[in-house]
GROMACS .gro file of N, CA and C in nm:
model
  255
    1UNK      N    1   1.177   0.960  -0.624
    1UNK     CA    2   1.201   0.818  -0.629
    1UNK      C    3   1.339   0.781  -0.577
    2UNK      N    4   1.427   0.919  -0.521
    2UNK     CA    5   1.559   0.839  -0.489
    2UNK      C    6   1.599   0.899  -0.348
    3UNK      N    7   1.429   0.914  -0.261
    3UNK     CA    8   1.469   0.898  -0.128
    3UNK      C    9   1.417   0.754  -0.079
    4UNK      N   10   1.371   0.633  -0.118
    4UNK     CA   11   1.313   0.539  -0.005
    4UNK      C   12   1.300   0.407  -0.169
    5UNK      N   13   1.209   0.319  -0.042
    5UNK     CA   14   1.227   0.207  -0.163
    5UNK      C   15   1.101   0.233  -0.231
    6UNK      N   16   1.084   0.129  -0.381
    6UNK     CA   17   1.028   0.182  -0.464
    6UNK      C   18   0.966   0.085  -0.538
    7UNK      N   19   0.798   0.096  -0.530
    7UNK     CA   20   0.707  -0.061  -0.591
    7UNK      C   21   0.735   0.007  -0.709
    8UNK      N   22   0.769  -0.080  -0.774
    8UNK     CA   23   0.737  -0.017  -0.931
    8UNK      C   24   0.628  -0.124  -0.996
    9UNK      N   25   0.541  -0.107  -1.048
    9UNK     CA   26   0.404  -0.139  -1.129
    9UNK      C   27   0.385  -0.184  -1.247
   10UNK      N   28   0.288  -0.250  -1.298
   10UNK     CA   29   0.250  -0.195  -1.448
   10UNK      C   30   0.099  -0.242  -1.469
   11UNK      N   31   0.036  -0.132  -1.492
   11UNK     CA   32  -0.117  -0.188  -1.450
   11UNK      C   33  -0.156  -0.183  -1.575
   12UNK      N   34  -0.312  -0.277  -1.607
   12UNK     CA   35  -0.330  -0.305  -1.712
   12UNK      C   36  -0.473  -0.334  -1.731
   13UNK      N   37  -0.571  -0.219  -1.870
   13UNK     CA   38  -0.722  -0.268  -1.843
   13UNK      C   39  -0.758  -0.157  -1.941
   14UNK      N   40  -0.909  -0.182  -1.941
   14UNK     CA   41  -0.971  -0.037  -1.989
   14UNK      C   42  -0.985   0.111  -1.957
   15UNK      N   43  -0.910   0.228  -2.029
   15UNK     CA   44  -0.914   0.321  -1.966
   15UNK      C   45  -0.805   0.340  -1.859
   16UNK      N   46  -0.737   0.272  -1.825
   16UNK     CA   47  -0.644   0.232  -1.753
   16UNK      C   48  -0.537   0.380  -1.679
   17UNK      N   49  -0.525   0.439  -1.783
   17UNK     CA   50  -0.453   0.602  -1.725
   17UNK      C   51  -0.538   0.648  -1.717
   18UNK      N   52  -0.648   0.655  -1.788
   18UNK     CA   53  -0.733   0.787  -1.698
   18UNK      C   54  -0.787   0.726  -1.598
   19UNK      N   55  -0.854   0.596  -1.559
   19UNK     CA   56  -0.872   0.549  -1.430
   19UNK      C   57  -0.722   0.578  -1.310
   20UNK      N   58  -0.639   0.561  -1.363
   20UNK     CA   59  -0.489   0.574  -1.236
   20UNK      C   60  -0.508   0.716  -1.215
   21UNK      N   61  -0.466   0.806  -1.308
   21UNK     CA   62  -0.510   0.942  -1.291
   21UNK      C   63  -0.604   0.945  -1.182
   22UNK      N   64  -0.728   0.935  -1.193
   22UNK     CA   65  -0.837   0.953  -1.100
   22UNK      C   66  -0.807   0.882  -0.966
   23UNK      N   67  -0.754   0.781  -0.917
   23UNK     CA   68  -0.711   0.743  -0.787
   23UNK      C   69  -0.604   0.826  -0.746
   24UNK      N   70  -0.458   0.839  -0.819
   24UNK     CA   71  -0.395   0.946  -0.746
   24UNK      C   72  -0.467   1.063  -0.759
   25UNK      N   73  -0.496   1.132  -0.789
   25UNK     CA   74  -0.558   1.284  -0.800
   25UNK      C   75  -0.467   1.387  -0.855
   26UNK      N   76  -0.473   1.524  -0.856
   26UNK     CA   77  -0.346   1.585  -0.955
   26UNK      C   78  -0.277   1.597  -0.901
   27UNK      N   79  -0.160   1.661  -1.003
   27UNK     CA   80  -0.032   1.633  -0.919
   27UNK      C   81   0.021   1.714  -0.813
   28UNK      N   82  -0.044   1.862  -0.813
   28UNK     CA   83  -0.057   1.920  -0.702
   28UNK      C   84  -0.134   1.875  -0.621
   29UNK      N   85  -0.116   1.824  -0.445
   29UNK     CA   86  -0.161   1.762  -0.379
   29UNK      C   87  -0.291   1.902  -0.342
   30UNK      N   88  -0.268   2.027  -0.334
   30UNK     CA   89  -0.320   2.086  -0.305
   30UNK      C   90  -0.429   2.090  -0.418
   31UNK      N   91  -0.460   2.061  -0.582
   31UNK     CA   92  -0.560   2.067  -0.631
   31UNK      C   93  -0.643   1.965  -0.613
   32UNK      N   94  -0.600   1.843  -0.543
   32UNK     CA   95  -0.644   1.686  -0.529
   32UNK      C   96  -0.781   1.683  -0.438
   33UNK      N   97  -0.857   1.619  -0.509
   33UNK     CA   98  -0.963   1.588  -0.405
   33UNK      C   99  -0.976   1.487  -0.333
   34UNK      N  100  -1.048   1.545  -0.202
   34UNK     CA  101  -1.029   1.405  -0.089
   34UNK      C  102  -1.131   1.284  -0.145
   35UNK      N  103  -0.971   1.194  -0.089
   35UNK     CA  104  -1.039   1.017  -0.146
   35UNK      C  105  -0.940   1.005  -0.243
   36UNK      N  106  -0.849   1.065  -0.306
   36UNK     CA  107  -0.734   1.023  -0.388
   36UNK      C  108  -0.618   1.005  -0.266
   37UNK      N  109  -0.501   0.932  -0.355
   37UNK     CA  110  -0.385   0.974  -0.287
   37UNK      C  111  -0.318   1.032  -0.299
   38UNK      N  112  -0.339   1.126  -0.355
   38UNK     CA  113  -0.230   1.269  -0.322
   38UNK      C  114  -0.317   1.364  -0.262
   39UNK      N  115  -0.448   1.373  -0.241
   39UNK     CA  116  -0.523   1.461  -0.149
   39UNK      C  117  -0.563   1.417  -0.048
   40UNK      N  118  -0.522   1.280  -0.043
   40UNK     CA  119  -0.500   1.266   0.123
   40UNK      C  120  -0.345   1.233   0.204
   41UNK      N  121  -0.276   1.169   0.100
   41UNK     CA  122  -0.156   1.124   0.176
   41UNK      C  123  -0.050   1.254   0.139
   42UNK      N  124  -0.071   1.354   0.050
   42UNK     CA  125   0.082   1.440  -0.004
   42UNK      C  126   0.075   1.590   0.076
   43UNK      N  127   0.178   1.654   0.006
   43UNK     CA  128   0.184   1.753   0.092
   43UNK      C  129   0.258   1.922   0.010
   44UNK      N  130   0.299   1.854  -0.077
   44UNK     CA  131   0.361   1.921  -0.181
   44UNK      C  132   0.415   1.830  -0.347
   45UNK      N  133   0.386   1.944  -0.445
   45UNK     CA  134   0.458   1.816  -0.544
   45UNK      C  135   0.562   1.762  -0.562
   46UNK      N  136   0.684   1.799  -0.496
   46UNK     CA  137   0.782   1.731  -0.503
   46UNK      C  138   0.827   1.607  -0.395
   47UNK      N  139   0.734   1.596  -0.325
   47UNK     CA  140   0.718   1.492  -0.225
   47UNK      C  141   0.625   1.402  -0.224
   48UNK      N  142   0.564   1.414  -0.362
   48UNK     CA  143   0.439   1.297  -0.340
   48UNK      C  144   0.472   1.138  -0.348
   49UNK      N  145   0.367   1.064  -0.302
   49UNK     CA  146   0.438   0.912  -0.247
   49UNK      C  147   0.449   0.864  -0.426
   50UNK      N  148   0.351   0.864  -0.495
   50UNK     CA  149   0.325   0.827  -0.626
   50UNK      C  150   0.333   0.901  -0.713
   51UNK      N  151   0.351   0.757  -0.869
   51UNK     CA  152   0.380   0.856  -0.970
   51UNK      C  153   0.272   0.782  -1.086
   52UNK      N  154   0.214   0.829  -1.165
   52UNK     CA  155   0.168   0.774  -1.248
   52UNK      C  156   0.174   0.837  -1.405
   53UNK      N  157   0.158   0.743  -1.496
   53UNK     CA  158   0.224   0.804  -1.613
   53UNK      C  159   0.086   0.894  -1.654
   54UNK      N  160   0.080   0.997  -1.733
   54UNK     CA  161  -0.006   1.088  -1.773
   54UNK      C  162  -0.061   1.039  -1.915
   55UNK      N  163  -0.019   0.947  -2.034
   55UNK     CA  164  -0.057   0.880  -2.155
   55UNK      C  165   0.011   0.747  -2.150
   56UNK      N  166  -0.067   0.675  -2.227
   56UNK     CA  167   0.040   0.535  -2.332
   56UNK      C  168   0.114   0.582  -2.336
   57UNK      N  169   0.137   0.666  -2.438
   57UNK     CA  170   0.284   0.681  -2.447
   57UNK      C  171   0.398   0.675  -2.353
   58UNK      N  172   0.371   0.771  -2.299
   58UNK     CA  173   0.460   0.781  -2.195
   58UNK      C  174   0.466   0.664  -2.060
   59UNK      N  175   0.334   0.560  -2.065
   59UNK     CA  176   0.338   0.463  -2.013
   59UNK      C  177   0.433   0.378  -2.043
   60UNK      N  178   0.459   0.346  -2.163
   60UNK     CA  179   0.562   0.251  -2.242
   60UNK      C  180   0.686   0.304  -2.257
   61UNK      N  181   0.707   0.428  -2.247
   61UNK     CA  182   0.842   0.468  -2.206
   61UNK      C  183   0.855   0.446  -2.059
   62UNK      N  184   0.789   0.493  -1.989
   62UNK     CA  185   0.814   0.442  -1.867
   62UNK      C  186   0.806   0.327  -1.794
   63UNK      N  187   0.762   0.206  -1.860
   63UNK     CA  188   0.765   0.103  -1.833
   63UNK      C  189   0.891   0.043  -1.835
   64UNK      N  190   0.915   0.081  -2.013
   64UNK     CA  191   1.078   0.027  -2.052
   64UNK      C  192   1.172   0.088  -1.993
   65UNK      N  193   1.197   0.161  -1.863
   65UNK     CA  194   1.280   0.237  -1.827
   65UNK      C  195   1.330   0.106  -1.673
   66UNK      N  196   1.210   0.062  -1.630
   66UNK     CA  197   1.168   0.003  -1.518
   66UNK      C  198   1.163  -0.161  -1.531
   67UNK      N  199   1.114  -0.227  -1.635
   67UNK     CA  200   1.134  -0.358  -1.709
   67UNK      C  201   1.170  -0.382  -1.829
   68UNK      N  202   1.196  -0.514  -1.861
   68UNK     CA  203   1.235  -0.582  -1.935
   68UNK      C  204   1.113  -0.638  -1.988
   69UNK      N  205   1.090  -0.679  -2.138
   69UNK     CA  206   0.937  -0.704  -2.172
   69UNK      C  207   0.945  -0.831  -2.119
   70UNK      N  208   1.057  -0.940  -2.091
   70UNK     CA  209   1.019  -1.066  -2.055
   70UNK      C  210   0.993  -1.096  -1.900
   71UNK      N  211   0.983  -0.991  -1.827
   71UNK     CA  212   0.979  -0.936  -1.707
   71UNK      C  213   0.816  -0.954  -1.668
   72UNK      N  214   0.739  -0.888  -1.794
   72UNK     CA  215   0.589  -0.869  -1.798
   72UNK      C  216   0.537  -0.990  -1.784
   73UNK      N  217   0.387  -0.993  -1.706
   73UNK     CA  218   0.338  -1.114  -1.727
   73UNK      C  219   0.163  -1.067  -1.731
   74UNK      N  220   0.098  -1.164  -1.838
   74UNK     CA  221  -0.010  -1.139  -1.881
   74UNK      C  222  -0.065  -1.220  -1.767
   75UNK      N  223  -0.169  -1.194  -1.716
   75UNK     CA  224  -0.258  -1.229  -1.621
   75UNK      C  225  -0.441  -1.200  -1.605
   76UNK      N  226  -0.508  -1.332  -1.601
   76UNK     CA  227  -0.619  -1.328  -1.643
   76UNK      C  228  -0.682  -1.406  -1.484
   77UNK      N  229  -0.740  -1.308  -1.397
   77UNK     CA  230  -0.827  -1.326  -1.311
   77UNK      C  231  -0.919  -1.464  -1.317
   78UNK      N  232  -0.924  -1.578  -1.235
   78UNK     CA  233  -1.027  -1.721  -1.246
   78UNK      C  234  -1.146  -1.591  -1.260
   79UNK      N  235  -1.186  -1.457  -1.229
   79UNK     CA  236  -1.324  -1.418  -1.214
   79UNK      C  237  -1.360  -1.360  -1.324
   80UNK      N  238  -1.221  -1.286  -1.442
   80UNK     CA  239  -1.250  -1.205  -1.529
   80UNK      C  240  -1.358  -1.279  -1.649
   81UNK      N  241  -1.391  -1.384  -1.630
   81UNK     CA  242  -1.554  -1.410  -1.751
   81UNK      C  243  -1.665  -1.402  -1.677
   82UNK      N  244  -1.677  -1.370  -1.577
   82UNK     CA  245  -1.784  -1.343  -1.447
   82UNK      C  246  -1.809  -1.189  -1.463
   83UNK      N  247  -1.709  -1.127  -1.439
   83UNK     CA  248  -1.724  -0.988  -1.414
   83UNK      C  249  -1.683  -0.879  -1.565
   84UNK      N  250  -1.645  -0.926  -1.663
   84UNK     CA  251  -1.593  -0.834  -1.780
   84UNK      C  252  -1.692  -0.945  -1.909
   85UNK      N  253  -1.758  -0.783  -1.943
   85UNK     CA  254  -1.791  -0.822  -2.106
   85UNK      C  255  -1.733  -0.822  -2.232
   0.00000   0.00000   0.00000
């Protein structure tokens, strides 16, 4: 994170780390399967483009490292009573 610039995130839903988990792929790019991004875009683990937290826990530490809670903003899709039960 302290060669280039840097989106920092905070995503939010059901399942939510183990869904992120599953889009990047593991953290060795070499165990990653193609269709993630680290098994298609990485090359080694210390060079991968992304980072994602591995639990809550450690989501919320790593959030608070990156924002401020008044920073956060709750956000509700015009579609989310269409598409979520």
């Amino acid at each position: 994170m302290n060669l280039g610039p840097v989106v920092a995130m905070v995503w939010e839903g059901l399942n939510v780390v183990k869904t992120g988990r599953v889009l990047l792929g593991e953290t060795d790019p070499a165990d990653s399967k193609p269709g993630t991004i680290h098994g298609d875009f990485c090359i080694r683990v210390g060079r991968n483009i992304t980072h994602g937290s591995n639990s809550v826990k450690s989501a919320e530490k790593e959030i608070s490292l990156w924002f401020q809670p008044e920073e956060l903003v709750d956000y509700k899709s015009c579609a989310h009573d269409w598409v979520c039960e």
